[in-house]
mmCIF file of C-alpha atoms in Angstrom:
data_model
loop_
_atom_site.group_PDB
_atom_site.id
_atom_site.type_symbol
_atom_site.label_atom_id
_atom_site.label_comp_id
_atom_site.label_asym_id
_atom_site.label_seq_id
_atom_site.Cartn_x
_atom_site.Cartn_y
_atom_site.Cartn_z
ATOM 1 C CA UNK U 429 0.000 0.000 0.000
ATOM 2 C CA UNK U 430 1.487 3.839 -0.778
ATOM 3 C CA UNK U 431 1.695 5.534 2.699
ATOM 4 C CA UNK U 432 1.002 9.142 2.978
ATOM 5 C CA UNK U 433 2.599 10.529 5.877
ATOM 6 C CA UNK U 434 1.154 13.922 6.222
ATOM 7 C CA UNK U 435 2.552 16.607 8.681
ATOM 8 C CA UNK U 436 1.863 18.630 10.934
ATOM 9 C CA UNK U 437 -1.095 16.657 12.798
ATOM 10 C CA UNK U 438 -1.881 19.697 13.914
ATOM 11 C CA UNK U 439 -0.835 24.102 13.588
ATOM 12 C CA UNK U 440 -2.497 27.060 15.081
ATOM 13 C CA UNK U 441 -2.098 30.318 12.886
ATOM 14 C CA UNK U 442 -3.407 33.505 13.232
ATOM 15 C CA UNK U 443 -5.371 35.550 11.256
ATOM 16 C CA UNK U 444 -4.135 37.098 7.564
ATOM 17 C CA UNK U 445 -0.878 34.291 7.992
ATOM 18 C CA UNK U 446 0.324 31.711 5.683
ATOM 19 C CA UNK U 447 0.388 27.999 6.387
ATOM 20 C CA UNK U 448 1.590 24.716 4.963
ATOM 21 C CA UNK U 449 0.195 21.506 4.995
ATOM 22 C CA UNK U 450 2.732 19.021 3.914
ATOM 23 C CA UNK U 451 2.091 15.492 2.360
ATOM 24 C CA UNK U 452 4.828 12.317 1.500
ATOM 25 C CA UNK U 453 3.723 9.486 -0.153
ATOM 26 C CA UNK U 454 6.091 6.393 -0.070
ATOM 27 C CA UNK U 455 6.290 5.651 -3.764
ATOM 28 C CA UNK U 456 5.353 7.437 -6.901
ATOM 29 C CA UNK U 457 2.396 8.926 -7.253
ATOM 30 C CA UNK U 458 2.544 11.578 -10.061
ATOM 31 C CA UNK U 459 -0.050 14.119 -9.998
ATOM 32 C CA UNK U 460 -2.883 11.319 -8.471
ATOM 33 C CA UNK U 461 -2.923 13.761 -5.207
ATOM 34 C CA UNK U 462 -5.410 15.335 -3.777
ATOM 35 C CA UNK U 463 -6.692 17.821 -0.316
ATOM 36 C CA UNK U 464 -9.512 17.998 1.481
ATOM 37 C CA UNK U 465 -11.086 20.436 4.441
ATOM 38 C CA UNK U 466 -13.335 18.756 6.835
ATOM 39 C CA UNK U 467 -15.119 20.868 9.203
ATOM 40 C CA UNK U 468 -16.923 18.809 12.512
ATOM 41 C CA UNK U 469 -19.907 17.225 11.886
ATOM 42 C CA UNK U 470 -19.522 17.217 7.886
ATOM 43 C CA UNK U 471 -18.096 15.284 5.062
ATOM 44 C CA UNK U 472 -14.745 16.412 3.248
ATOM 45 C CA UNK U 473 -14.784 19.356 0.790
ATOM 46 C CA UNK U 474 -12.270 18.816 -2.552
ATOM 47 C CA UNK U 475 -10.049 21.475 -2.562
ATOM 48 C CA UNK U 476 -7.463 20.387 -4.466
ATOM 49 C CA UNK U 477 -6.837 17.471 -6.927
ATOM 50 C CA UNK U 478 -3.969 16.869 -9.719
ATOM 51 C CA UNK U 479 -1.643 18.017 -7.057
ATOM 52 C CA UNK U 480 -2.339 21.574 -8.112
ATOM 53 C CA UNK U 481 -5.325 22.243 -9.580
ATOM 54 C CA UNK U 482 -7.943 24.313 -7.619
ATOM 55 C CA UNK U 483 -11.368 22.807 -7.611
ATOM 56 C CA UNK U 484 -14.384 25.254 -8.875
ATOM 57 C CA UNK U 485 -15.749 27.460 -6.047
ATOM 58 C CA UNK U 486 -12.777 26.971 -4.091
ATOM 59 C CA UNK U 487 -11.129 30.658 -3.248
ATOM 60 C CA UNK U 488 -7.749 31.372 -4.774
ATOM 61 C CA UNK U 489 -5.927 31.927 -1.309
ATOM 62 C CA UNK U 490 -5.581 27.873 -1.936
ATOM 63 C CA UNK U 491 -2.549 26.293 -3.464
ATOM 64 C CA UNK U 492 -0.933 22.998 -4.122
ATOM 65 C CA UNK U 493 2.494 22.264 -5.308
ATOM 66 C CA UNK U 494 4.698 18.982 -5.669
ATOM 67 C CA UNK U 495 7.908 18.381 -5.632
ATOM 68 C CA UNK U 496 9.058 14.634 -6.458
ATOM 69 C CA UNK U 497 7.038 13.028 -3.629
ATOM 70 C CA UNK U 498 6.811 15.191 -1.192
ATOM 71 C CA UNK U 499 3.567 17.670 -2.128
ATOM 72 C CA UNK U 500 2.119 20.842 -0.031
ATOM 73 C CA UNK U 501 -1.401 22.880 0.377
ATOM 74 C CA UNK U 502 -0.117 26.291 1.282
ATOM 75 C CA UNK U 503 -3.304 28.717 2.533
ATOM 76 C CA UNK U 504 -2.482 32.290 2.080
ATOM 77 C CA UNK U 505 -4.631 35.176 4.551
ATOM 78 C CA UNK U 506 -5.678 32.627 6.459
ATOM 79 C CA UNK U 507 -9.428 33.606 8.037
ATOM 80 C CA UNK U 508 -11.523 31.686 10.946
ATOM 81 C CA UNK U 509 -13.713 29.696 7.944
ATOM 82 C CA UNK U 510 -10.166 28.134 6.674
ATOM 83 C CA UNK U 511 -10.022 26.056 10.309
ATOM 84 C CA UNK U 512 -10.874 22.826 10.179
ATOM 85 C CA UNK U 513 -8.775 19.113 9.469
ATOM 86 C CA UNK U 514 -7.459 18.955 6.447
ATOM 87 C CA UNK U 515 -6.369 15.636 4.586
ATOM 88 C CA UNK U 516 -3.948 14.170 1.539
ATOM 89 C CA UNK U 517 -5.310 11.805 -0.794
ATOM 90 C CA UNK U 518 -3.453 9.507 -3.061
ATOM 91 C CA UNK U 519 -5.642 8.116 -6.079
ATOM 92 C CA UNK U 520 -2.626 6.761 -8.135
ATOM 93 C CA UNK U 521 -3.532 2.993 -6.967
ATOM 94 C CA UNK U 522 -5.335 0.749 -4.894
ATOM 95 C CA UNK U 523 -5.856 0.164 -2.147
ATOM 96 C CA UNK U 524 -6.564 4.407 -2.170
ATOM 97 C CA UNK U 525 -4.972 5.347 0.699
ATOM 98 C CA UNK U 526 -5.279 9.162 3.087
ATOM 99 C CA UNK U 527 -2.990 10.932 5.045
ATOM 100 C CA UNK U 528 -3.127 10.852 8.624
ATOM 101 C CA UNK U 529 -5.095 14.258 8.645
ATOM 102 C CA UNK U 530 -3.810 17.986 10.237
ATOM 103 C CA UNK U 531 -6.033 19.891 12.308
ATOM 104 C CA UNK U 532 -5.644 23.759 11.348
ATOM 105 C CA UNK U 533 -7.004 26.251 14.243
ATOM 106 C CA UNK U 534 -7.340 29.732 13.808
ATOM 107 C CA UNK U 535 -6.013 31.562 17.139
ATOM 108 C CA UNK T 1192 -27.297 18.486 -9.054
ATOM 109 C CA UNK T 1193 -24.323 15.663 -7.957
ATOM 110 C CA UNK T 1194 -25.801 14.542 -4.594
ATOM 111 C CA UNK T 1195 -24.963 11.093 -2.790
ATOM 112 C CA UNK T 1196 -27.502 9.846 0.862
ATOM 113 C CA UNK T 1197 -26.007 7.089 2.602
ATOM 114 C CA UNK T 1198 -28.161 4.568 4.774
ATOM 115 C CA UNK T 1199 -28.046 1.795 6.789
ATOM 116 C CA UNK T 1200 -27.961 -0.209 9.910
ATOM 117 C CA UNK T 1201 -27.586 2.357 12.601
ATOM 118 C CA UNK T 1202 -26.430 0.204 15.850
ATOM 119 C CA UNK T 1203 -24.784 -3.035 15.445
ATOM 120 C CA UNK T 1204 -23.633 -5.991 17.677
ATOM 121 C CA UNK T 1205 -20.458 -7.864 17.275
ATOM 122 C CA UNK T 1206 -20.211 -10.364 14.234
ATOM 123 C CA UNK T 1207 -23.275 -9.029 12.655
ATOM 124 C CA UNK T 1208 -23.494 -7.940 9.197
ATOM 125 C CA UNK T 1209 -23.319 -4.195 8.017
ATOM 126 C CA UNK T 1210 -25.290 -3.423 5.075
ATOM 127 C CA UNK T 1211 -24.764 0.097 4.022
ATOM 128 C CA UNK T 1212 -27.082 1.887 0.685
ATOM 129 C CA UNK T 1213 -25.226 4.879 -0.855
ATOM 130 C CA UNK T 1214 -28.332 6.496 -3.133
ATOM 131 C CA UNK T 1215 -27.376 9.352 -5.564
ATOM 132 C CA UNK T 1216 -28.336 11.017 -8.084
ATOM 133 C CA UNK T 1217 -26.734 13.917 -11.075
ATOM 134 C CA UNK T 1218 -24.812 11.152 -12.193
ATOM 135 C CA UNK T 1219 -25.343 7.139 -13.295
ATOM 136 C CA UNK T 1220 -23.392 4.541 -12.634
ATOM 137 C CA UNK T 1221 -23.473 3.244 -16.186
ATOM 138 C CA UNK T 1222 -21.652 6.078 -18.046
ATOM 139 C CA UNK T 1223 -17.994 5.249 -18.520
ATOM 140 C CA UNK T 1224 -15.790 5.974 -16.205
ATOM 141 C CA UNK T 1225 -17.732 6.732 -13.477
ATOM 142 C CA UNK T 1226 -16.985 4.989 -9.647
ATOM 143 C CA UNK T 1227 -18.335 4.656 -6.879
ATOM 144 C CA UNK T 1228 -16.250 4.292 -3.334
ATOM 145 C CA UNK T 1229 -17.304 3.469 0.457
ATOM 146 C CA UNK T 1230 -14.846 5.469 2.998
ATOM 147 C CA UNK T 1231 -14.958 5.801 6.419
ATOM 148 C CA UNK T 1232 -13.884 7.521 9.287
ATOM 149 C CA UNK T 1233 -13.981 6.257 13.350
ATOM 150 C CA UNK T 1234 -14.480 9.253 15.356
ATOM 151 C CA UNK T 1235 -11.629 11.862 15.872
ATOM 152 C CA UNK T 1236 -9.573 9.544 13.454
ATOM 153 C CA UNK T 1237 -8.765 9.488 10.303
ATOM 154 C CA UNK T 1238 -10.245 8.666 7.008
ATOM 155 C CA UNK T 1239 -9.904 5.056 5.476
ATOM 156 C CA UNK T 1240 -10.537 3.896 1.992
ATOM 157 C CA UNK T 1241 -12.894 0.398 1.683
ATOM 158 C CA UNK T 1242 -13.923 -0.013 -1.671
ATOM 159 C CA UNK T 1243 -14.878 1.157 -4.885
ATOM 160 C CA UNK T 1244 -17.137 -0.060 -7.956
ATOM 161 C CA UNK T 1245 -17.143 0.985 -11.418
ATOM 162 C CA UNK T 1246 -19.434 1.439 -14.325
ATOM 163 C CA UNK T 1247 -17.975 -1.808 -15.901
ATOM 164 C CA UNK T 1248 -18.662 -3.519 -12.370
ATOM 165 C CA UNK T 1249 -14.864 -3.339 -12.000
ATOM 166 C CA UNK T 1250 -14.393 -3.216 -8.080
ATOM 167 C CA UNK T 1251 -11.166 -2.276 -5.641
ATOM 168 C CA UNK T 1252 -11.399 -3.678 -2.150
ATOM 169 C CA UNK T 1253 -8.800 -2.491 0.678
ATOM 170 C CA UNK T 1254 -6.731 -5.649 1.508
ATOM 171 C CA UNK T 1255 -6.658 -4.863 5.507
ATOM 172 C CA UNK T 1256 -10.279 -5.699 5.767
ATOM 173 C CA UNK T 1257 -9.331 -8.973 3.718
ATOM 174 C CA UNK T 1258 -12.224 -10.431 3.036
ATOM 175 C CA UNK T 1259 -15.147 -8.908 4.995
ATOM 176 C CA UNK T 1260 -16.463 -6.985 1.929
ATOM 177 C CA UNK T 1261 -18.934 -6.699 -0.527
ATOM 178 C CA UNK T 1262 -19.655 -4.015 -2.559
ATOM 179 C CA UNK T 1263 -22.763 -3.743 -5.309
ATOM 180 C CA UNK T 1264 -24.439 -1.326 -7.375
ATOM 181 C CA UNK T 1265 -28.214 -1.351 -8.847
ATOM 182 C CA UNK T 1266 -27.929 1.300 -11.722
ATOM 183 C CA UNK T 1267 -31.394 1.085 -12.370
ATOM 184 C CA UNK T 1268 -32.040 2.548 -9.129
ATOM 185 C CA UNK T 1269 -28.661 4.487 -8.953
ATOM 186 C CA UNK T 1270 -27.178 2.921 -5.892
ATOM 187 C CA UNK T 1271 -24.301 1.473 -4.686
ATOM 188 C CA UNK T 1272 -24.210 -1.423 -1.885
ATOM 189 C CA UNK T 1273 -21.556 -2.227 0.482
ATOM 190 C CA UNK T 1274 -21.698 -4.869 3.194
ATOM 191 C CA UNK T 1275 -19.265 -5.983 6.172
ATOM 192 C CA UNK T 1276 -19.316 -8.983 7.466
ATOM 193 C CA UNK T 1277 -18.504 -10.129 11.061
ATOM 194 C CA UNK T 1278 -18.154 -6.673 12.175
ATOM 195 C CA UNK T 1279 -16.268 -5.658 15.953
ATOM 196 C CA UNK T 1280 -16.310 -2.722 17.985
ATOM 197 C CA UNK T 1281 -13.473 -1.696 15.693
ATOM 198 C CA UNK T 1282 -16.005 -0.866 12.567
ATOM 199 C CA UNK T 1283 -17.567 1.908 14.562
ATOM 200 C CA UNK T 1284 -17.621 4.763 12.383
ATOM 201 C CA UNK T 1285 -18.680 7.318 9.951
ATOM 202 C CA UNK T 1286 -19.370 5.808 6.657
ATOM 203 C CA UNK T 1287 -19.424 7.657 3.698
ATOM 204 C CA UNK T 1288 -19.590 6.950 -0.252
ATOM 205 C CA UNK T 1289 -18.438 9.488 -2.629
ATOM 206 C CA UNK T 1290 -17.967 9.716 -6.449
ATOM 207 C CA UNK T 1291 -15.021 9.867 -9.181
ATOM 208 C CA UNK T 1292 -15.983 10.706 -11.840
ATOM 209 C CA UNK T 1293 -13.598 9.249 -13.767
ATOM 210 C CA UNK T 1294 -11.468 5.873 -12.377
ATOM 211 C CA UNK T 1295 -7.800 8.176 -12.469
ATOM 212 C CA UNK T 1296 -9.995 11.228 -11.011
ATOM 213 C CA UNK T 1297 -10.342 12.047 -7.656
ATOM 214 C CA UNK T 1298 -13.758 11.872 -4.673
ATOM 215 C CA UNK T 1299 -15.388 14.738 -5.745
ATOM 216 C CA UNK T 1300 -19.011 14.808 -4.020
ATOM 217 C CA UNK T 1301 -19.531 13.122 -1.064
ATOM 218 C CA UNK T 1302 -22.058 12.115 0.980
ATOM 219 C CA UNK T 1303 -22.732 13.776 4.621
ATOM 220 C CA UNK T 1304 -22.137 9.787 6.114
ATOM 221 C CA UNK T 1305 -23.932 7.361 8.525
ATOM 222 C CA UNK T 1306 -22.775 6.780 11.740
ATOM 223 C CA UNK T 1307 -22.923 2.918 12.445
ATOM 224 C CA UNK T 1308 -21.375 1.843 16.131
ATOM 225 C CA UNK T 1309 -21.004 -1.947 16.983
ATOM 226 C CA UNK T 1310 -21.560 -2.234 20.433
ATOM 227 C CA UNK T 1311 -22.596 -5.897 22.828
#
C-alpha cells in the first residue's frame, strides 16, 4: 500500500498568515494527489486534486504544489472559515490510501 | 445536481453484518468511467478507503479488511451497496460513499455519512 505521511497533525495560525500543509507518499504517485477540508460534523470538501489544480468554487488563497514526492497545500490570509482538518489523498492505486489528517485552528 | 444519501444499519452488535445503501443522483453509474467508493472515518480519526465499484462492475477492495467486503451497485435505481461482514467494535464509524468521476480522477461529491457503532 502507498503511505502518505502527512505533517503537521496539527498548527495554530493567526489571522491574515500563511500555512503549509505538507504530504509524503512512499512511492510514486505523479499528480494522483489530492486535499480535502473537513469541518466537525460534515463530510470532506475537494479542494485540491492533480496536485495543483484548484477545484471550482474553491477561493484562490488555496494552493498545491509537488515536488518529487513530497507535495504541499499552502493557505495564504488565512481567516476563521479556513479552520478545520485537512487531509492528503493519493488516487494513483489501490488500495486508495489518506494521510493521517492535520487539524488547522485559527487563534 | 451531484448529490450522494447514505443509509443503513444504525447500531450493530459484534459479528453481525453491516449493510450500508449509498443512493445518488446527477450522475449514473453506467456512463464510462464513473466509480463509486465506500470510505470511512472512526471518530476523531482518520479517514480510510474500503472499496470502490465501477461502471464496468470493476471493483477495488482495501486488503486490511481482507475479506469482509462486498460491494454492489443497482444502476437502475442508482445505488451502490456495500456490506461488512462479522463486524467488531473496531467498525464503529462514519461511513461515507463518494464519487469519481472518472477511475484516475479524484472523490469529488460526497455524501454527509452514517454513523454505524457496533456495540454488545
Amino acid at each position: 500500500d502507498i503511505q502518505m505521511t502527512q505533517s503537521p497533525s496539527s498548527m495554530s495560525a493567526s489571522l491574515g498568515d500563511t500555512v503549509t500543509i505538507n504530504c509524503l507518499a512512499s512511492q510514486d504517485i505523479g499528480n494522483y494527489l489530492s486535499w480535502y477540508q473537513q469541518k466537525p460534523g460534515k463530510s470532506p470538501k475537494l479542494m485540491i486534486y492533480g496536485a495543483t489544480n484548484l477545484e471550482d468554487g474553491v477561493p484562490s488563497r488555496f494552493s498545491g504544489s509537488r515536488s518529487g514526492s513530497d507535495y504541499s497545500l499552502t493557505i495564504n490570509s488565512l481567516g476563521y472559515d479556513d479552520e478545520g482538518i485537512y487531509h492528503c489523498h493519493q488516487y494513483y492505486e489501490y488500495p486508495l490510501t489518506f494521510g493521517s489528517g492535520t487539524k488547522l485552528e485559527i487563534k | 445536481q451531484v448529490t450522494l444519501k447514505e443509509s443503513g444499519t444504525g447500531i450493530l452488535q459484534p459479528s453481525q453484518a453491516l449493510s450500508l445503501t449509498c443512493s445518488f443522483s446527477g450522475f449514473s453509474l453506467s456512463t464510462t468511467g464513473i466509480c463509486v467508493s465506500w470510505i470511512r472515518q472512526p471518530s476523531g480519526k482518520g479517514l480510510e478507503w474500503l472499496a470502490d465499484i465501477c461502471w464496468d462492475d470493476g471493483k477495488g477492495y482495501n486488503p486490511s479488511l481482507k475479506n469482509r467486503l462486498s460491494i454492489s451497485k443497482d444502476t437502475s435505481n442508482n445505488q451502490a451497496f456495500l456490506k461488512i461482514t462479522s463486524v467488531d467494535t473496531a467498525d464503529t464509524a462514519t461511513y461515507y460513499c463518494a464519487r469519481r468521476p472518472f477511475i484516475t480522477t479524484t472523490l469529488d461529491y460526497w455524501g454527509q455519512g452514517v454513523m454505524v457503532t457496533v456495540s454488545s
